[in-house]
Short mmCIF file of C-alpha atoms (C1' of nucleotides) in Angstrom, two decimals:
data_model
loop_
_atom_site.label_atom_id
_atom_site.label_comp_id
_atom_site.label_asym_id
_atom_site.label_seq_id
_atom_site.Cartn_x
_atom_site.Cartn_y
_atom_site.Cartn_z
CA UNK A 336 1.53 26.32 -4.72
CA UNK A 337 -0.41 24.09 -1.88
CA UNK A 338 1.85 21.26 -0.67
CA UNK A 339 -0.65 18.45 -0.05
CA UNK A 340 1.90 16.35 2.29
CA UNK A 341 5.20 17.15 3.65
CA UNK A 342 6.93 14.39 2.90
CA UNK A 343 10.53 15.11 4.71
CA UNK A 344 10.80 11.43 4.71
CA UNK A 345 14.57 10.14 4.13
CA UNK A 346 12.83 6.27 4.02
CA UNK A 347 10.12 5.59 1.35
CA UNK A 348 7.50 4.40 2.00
CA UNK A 349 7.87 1.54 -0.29
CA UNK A 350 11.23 0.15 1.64
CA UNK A 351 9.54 0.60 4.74
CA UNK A 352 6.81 -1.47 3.31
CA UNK A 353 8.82 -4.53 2.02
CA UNK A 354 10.65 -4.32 5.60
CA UNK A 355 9.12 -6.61 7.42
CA UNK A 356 8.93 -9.33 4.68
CA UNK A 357 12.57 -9.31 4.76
CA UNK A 358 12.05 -9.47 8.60
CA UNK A 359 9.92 -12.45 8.52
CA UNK A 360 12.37 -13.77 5.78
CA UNK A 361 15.20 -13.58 8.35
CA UNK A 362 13.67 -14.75 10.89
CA UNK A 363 12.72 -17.70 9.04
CA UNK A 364 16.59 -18.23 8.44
CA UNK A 365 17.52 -17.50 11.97
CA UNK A 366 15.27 -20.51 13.10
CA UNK A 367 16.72 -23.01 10.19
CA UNK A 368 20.14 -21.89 11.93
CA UNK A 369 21.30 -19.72 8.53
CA UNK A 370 23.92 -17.41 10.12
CA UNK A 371 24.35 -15.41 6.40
CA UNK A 372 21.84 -14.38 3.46
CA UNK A 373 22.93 -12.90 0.19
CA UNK A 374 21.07 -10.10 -1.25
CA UNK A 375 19.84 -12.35 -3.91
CA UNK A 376 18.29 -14.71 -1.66
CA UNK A 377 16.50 -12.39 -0.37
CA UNK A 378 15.75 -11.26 -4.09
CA UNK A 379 14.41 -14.69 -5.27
CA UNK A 380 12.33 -14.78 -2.42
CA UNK A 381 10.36 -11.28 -3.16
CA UNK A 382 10.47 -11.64 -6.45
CA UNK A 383 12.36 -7.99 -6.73
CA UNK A 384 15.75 -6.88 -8.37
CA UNK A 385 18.53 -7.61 -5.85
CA UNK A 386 20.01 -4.16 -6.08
CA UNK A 387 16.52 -3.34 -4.18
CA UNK A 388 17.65 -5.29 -0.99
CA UNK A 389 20.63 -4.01 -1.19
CA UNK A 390 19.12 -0.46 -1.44
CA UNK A 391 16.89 -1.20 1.26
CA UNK A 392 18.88 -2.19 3.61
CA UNK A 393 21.45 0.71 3.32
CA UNK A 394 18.29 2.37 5.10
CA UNK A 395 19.60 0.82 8.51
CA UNK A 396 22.86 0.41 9.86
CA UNK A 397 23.03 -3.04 8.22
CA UNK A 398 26.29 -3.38 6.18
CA UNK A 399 26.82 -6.56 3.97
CA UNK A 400 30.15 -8.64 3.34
CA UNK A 401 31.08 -8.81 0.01
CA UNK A 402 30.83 -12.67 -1.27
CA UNK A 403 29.03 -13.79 1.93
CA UNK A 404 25.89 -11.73 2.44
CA UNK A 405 24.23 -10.06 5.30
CA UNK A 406 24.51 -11.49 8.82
CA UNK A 407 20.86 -12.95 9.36
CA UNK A 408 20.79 -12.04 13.52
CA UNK A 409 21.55 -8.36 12.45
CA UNK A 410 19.02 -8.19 10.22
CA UNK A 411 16.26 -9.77 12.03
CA UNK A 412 17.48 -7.47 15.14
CA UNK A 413 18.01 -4.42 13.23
CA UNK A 414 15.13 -4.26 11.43
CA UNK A 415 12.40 -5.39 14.32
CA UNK A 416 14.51 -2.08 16.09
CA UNK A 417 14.18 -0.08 12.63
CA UNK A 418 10.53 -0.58 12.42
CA UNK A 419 9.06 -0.17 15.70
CA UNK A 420 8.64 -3.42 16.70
CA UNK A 421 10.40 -4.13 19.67
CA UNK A 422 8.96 -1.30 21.85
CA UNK A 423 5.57 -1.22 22.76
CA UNK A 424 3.28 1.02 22.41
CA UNK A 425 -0.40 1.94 23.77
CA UNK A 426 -3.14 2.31 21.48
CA UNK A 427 -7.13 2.58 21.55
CA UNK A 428 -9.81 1.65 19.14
CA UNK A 429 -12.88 3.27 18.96
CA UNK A 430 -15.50 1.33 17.07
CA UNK A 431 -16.06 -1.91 18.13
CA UNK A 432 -18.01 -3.38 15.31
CA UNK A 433 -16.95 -5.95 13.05
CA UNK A 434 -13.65 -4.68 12.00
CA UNK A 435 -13.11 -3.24 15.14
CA UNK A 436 -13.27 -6.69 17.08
CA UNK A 437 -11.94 -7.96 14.05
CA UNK A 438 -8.09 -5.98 15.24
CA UNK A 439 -8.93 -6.72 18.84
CA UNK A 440 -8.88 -10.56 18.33
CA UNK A 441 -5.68 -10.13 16.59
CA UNK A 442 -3.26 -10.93 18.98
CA UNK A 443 -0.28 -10.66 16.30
CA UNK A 444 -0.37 -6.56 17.07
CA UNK A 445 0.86 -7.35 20.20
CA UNK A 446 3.56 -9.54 18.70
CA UNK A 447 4.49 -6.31 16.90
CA UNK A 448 4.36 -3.45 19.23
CA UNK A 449 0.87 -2.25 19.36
CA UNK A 450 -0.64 -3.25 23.02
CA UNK A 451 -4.60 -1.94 22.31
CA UNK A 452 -5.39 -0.92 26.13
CA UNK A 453 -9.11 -0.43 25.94
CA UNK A 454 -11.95 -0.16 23.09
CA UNK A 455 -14.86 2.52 22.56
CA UNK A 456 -17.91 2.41 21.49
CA UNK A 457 -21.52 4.04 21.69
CA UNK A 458 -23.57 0.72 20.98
CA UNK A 459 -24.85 -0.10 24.51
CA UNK A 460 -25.09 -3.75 23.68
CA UNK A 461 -21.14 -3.64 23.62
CA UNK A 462 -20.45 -1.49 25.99
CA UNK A 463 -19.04 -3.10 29.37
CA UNK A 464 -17.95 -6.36 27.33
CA UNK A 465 -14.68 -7.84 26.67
CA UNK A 466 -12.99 -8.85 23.30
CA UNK A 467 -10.39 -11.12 23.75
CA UNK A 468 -9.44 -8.95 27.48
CA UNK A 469 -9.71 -5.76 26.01
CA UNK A 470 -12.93 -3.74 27.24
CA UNK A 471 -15.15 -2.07 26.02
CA UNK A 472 -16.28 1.42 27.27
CA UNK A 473 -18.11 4.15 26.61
CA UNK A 474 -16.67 6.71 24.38
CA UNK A 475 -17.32 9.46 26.71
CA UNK A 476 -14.37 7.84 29.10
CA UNK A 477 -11.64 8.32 26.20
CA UNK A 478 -10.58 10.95 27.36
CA UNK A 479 -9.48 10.61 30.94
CA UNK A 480 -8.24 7.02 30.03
CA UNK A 481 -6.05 7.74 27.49
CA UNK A 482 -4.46 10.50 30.10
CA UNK A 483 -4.41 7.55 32.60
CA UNK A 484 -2.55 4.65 29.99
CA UNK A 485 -0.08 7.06 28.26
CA UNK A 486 -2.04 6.26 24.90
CA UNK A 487 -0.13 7.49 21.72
CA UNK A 488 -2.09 6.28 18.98
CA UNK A 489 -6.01 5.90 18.39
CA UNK A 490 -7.83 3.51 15.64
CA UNK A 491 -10.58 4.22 13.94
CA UNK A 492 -12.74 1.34 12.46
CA UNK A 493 -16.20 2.97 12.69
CA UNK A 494 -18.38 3.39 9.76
CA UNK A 495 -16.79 5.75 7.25
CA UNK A 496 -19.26 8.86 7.73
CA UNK A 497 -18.31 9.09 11.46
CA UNK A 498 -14.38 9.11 11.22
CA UNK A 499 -13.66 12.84 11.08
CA UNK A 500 -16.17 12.78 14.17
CA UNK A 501 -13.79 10.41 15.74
CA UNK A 502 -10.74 11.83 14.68
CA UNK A 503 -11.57 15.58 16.19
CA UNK A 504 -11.62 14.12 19.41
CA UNK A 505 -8.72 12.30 19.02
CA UNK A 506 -7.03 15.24 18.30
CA UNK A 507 -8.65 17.06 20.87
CA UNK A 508 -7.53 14.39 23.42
CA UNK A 509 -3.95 14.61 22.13
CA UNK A 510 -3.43 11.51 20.33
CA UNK A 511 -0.27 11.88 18.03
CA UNK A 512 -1.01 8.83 15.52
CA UNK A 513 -4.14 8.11 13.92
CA UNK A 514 -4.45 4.42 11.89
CA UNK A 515 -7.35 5.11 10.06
CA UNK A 516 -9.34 1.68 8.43
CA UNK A 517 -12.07 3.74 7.19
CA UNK A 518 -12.12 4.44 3.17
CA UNK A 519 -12.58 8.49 4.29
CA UNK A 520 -10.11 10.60 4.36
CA UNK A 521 -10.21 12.75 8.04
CA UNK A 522 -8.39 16.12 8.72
CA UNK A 523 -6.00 16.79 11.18
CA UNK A 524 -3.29 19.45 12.31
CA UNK A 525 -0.18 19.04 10.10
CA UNK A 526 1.73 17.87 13.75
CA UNK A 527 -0.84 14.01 13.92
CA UNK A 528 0.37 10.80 12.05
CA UNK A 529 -2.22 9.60 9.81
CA UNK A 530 -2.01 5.91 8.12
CA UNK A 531 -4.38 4.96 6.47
CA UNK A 532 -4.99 1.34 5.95
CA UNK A 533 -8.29 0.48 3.54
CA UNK A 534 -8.53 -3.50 3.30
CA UNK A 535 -10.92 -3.08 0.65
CA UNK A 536 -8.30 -1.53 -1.32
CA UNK A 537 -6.77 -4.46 -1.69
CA UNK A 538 -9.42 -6.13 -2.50
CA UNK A 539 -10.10 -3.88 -5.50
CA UNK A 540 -6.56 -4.54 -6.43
CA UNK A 541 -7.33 -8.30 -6.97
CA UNK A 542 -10.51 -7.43 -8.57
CA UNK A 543 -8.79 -5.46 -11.02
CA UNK A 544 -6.40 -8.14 -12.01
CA UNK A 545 -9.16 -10.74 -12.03
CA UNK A 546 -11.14 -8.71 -14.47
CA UNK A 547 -8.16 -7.89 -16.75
CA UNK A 548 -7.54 -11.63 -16.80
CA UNK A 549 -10.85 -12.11 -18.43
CA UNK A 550 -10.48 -9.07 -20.57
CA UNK A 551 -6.94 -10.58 -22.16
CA UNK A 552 -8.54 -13.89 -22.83
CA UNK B 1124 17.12 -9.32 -17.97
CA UNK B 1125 14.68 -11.33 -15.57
CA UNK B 1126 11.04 -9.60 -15.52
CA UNK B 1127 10.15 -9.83 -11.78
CA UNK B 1128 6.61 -8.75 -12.01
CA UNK B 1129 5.02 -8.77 -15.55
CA UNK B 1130 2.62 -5.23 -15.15
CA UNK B 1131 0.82 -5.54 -18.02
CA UNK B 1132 -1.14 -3.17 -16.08
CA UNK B 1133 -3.18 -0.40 -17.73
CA UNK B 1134 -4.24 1.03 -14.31
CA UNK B 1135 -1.92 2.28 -11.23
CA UNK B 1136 -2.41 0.46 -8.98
CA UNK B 1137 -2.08 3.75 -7.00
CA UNK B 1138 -5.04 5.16 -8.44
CA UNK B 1139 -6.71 1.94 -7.64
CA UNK B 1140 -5.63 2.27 -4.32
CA UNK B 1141 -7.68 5.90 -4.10
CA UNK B 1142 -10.39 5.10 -5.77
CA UNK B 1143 -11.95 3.51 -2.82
CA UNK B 1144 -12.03 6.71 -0.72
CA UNK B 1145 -13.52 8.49 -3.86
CA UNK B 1146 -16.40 5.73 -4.01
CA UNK B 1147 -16.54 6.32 -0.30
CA UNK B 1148 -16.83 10.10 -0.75
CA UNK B 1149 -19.46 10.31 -3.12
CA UNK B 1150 -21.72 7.76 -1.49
CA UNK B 1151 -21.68 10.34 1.83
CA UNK B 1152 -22.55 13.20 -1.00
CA UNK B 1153 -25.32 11.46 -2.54
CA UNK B 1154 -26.71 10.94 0.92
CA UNK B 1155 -26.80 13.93 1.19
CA UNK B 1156 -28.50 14.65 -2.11
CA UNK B 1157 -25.58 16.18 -3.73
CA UNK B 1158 -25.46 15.89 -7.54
CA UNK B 1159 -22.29 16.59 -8.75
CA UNK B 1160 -18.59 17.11 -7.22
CA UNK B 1161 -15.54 18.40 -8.80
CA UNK B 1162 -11.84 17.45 -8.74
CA UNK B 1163 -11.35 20.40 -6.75
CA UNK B 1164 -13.75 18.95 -3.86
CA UNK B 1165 -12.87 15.76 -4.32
CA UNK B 1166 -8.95 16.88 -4.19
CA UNK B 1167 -9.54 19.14 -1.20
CA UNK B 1168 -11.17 15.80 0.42
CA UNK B 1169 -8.21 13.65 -0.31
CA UNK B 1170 -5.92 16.17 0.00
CA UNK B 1171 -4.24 15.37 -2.90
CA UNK B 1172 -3.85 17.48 -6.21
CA UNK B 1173 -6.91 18.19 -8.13
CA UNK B 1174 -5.55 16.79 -11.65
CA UNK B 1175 -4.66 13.57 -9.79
CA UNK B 1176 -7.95 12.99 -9.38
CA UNK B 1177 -9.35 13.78 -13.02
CA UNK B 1178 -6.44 11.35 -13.92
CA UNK B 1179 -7.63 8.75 -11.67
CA UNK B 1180 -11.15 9.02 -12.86
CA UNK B 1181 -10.11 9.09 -16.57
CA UNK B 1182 -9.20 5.53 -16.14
CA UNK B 1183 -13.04 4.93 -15.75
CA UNK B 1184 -15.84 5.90 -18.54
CA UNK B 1185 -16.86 8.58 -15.85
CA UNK B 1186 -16.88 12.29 -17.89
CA UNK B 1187 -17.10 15.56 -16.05
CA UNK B 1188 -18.90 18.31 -17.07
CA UNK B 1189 -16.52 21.86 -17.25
CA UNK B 1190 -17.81 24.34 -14.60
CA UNK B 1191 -19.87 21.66 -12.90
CA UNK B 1192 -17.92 18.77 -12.20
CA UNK B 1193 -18.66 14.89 -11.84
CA UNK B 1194 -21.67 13.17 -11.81
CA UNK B 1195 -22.62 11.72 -7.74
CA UNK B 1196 -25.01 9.18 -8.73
CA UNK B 1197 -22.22 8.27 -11.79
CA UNK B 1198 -18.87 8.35 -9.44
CA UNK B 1199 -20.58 5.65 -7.87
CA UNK B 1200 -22.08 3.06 -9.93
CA UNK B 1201 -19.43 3.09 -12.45
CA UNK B 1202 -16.57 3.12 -9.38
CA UNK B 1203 -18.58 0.11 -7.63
CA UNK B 1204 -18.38 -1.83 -10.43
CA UNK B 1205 -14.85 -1.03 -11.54
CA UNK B 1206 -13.83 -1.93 -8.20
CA UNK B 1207 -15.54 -4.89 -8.41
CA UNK B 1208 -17.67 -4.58 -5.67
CA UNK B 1209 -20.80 -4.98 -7.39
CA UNK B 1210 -20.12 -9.04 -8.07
CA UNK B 1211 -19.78 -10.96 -5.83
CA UNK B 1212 -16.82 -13.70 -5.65
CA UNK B 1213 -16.55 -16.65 -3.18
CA UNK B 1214 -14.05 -17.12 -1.16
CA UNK B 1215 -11.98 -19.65 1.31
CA UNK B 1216 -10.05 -18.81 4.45
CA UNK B 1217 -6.97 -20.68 5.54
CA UNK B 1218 -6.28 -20.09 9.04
CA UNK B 1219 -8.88 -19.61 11.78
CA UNK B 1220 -6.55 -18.19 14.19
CA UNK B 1221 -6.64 -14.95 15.88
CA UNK B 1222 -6.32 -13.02 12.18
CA UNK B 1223 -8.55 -15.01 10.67
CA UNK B 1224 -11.29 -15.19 12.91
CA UNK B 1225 -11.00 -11.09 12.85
CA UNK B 1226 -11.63 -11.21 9.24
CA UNK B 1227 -14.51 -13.93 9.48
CA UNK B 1228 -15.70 -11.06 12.14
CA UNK B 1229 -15.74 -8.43 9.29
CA UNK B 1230 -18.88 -8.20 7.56
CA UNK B 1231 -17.65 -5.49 5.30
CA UNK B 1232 -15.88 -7.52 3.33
CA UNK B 1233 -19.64 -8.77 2.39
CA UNK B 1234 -20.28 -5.03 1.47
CA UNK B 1235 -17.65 -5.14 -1.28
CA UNK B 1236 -18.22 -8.14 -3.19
CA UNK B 1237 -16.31 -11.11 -1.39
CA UNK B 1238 -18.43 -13.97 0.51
CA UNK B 1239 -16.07 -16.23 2.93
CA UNK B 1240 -17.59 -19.34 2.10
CA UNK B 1241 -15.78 -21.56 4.46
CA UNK B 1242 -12.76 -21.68 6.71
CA UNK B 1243 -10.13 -24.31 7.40
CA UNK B 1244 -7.86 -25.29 9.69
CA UNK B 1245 -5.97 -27.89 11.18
CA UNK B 1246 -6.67 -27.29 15.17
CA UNK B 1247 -8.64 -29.92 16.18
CA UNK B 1248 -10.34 -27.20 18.87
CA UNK B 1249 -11.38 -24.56 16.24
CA UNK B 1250 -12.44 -27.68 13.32
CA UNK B 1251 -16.28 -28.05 13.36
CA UNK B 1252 -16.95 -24.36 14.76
CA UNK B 1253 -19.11 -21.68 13.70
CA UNK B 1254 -17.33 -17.96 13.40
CA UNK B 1255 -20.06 -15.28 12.40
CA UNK B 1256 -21.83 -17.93 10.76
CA UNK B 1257 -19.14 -19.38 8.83
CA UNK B 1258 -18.37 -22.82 9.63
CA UNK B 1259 -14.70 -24.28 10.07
CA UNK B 1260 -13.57 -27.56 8.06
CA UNK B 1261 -10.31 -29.58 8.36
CA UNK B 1262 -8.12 -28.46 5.40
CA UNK B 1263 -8.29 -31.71 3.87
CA UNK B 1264 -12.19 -31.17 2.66
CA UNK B 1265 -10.56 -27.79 0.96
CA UNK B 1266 -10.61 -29.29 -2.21
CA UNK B 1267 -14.29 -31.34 -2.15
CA UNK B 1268 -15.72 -27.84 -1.12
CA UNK B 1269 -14.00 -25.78 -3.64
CA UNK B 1270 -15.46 -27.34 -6.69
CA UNK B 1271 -18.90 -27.73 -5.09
CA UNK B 1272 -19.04 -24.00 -3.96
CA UNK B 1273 -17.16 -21.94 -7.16
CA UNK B 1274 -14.83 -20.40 -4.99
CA UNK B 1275 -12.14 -18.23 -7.02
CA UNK B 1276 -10.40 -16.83 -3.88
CA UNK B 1277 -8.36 -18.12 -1.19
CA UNK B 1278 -7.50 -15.90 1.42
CA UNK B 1279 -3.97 -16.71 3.86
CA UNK B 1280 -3.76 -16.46 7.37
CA UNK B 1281 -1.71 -19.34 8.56
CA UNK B 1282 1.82 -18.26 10.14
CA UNK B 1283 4.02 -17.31 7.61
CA UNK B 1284 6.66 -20.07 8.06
CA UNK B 1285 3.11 -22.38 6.77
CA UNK B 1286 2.22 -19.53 3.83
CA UNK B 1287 3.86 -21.37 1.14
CA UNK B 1288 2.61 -24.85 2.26
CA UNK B 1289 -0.95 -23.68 1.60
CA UNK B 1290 -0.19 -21.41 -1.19
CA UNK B 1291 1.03 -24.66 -3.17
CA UNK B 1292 -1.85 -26.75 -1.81
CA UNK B 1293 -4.56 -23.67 -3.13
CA UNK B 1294 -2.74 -23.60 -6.50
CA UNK B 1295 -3.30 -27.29 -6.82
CA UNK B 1296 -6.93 -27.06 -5.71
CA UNK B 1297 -7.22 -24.45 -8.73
CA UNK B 1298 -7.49 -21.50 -6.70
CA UNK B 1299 -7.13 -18.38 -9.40
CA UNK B 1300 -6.43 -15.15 -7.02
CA UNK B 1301 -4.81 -15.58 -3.44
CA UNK B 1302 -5.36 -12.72 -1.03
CA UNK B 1303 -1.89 -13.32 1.34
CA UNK B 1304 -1.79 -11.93 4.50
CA UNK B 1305 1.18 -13.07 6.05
CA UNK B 1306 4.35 -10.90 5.57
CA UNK B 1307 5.83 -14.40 3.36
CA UNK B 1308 6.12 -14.10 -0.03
CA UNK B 1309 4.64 -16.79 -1.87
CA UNK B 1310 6.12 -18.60 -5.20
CA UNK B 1311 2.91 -19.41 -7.68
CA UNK B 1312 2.78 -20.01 -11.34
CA UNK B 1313 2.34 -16.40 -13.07
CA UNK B 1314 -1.25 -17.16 -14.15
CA UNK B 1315 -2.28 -16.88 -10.32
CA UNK B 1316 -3.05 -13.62 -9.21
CA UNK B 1317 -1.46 -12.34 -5.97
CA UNK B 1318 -2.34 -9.76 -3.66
CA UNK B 1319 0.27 -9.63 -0.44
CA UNK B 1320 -1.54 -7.65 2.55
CA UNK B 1321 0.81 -7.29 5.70
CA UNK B 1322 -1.42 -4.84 8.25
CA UNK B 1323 1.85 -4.28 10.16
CA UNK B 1324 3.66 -2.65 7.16
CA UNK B 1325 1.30 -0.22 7.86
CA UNK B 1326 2.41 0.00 11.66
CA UNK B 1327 6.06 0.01 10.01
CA UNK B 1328 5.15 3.26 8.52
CA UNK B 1329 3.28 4.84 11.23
CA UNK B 1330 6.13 4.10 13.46
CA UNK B 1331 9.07 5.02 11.45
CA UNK B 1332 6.70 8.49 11.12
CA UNK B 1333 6.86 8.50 14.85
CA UNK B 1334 10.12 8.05 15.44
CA UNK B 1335 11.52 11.15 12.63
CA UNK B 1336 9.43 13.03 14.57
CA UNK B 1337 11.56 12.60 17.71
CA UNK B 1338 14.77 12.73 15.95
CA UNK B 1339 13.70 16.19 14.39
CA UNK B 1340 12.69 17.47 18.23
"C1'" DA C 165 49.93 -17.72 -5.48
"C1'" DA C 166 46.99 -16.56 -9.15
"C1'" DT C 167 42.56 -16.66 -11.05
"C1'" DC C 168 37.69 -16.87 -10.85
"C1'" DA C 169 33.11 -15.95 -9.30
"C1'" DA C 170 29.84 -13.98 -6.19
"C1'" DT C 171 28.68 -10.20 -3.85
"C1'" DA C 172 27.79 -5.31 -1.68
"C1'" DA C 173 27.72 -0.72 -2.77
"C1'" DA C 174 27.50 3.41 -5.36
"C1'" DG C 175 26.04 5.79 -9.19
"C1'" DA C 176 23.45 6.19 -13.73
"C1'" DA C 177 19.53 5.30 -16.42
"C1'" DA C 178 14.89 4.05 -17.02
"C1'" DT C 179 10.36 3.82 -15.50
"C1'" DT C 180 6.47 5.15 -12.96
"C1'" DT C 181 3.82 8.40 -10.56
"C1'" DT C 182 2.71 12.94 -9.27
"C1'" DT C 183 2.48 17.75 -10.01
"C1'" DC C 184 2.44 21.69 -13.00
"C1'" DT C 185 0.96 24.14 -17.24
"C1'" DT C 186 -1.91 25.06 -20.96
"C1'" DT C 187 -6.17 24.83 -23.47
"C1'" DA C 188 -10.95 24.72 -24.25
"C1'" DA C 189 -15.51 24.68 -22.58
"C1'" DT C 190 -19.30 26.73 -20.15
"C1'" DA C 191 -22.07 28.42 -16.27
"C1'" DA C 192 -22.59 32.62 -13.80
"C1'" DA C 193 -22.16 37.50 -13.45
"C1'" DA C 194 -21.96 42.02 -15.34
"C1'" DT D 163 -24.54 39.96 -25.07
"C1'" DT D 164 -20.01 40.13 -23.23
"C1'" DT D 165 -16.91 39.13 -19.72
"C1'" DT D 166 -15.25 36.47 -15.98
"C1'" DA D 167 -14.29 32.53 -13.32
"C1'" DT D 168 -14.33 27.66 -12.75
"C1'" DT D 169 -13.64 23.45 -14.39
"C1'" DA D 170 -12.19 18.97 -17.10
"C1'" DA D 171 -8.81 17.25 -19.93
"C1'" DA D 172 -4.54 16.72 -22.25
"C1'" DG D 173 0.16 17.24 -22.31
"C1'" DA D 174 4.71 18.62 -20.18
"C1'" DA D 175 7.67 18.71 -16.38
"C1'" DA D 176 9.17 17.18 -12.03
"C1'" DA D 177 9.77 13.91 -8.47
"C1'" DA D 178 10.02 9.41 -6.73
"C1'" DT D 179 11.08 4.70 -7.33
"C1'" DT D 180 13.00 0.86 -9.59
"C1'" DT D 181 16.25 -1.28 -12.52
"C1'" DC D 182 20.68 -1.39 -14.78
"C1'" DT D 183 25.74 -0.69 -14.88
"C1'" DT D 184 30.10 -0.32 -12.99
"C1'" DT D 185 33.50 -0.92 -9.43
"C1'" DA D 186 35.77 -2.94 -5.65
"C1'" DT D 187 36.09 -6.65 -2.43
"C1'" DT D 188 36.90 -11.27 -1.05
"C1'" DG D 189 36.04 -16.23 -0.43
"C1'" DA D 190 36.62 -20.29 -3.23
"C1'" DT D 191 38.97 -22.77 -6.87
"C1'" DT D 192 42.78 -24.01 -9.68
#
DNA sequence: AATCAATAAAGAAATTTTTCTTTAATAAAA
DNA sequence: TTTTATTAAAGAAAAATTTCTTTATTGATT
């Protein structure tokens, strides 16, 4: 009896998921001036079952009044708290290639509590350049940066046969979280966050649908 | 009794969600010049169960051999082209900002069947410029373009308070799949096929991760 | 003041997804 | 040739997630 993931996870996955929809939702509200939002707003707007906001929500410390709603402030300030997204934290890439730049010109991390401090890579042609501010180094120097800019997390966007490579040392340089755009799957000690985040994924996803389409006609 | 989603969906999308790695798996095996693979490797890879992975791969006209396994060379033509990533489908991005641009920057997307055929905005400064070889238009030519150029896909990266604005304006242009990647939801008729990507849901869950690990310290 | 209608919240039921169990096949070993 | 061990596949059970039902609350309406 192997358990493949300890999930001792009291919020799934899928709530945590919708979160910041309903985040963006509110904060939509906030700037029309909306001061309260039913739970089936919110509904019609996802396109999900009310009962699921409501569900949701009871996740944080959020409490609804009956016949008016939720107060829109404390939602869009409890869940940007509830999420992560109000503190910043320090992350590095290594793999500056085309997905890799691809996250370092996207300055909406910031927006939502990822600063990326510095980039790696073993291309010399990148090395020692800047994307949008953030440089480039060798990935030799990992190490004694990441001691330097109190670096939690590490990103991996290099091709997919060199991500375990990648992640060992990030392990060995005591990352804690690993966000993992590669399609392969990389080991680490049961104690490191793994997310793993394949675009292409999604992609398939719309693929599939696109293809049933033309299989019901 | 409202349906909010109609999944007339013979596949999970779960498993579709896997699949991916598995393609990415077996193309690193037959590299290597690996013939077959079974569950069990496959599993061990993923770390996931073994008979979720026959499962998966039973939605496919891939057969495994008792004793010996699955066929490489077979894992990954017939996965490619289930996937979809054997066609490829034309596309148009909306948004050249800082998210867009990094996707214009990502060649893989090439790699698994989707060509960015053009981009639009409406910043005067990004309008008539070249990212990676794809050339920004004024939205207004969307349409013209569209029809000359087959495209099938639009892909959202506006700010989600402008999601819904070019959402309608794609639907009217006869856009059949839109790839959203704003953390809006988007209202289409239900012949439009809708695939909602928000990266930082997947910094949501990393976080959240983070933070049980403190309160369990 | 009484009634009505909209809502959050809690719990139950249904559905979906994952994991476990059993069976049958077959390559390898004895 | 017989036995053993490994494996795919099918089905059952368990777990997770979503949807439905009920209850209680309360602002709005009559």
């Amino acid at each position: 009896m192997v358990q493949y993931s300890k999930k001792i996870q009291a919020v799934p996955e899928p709530t945590i998921r919708r979160m910041p929809s309903y985040l963006a939702f509110a904060e939509g509200l906030l700037r029309k001036g909306q001061q309260f939002v039913s739970s089936t707003q919110i509904a019609n707007y996802m396109n999900i079952d009310p009962t699921q906001v409501t569900k949701d929500l009871s996740y944080t410390t959020i409490v609804g009044k009956t016949r008016v709603g939720y107060e829109v402030k404390a939602i869009v300030d409890v869940l940007s708290e509830f999420l992560g997204f109000s503190v910043m934290d320090n992350a590095f890439l290594v793999g500056a290639g085309s997905l890799g730049s691809a996250l370092l010109h996207d300055s909406g991390l910031n927006h939502f509590g990822l600063k990326i401090e510095a980039a790696f890579d073993i291309n010399p042609a990148t090395i020692g350049r800047k994307i949008n501010d953030v440089e480039v180094f060798h990935i030799d120097q990992f190490r004694d940066l990441a001691q330097e800019l109190n670096v939690i997390m590490g990103i991996i966007t290099v091709p997919a046969e060199n991500a375990q490579t990648v992640a060992d040392l990030m392990v060995a340089w005591g990352i804690k979280a690993i966000w993992n755009f590669t399609p392969a799957r990389i080991k680490v000690p049961d104690d490191i966050i793994v997310q793993n985040t394949t675009l292409y994924s999604n992609l398939a996803i719309i693929f599939n649908k696109l293809h049933q389409d033309k299989r019901e006609e």
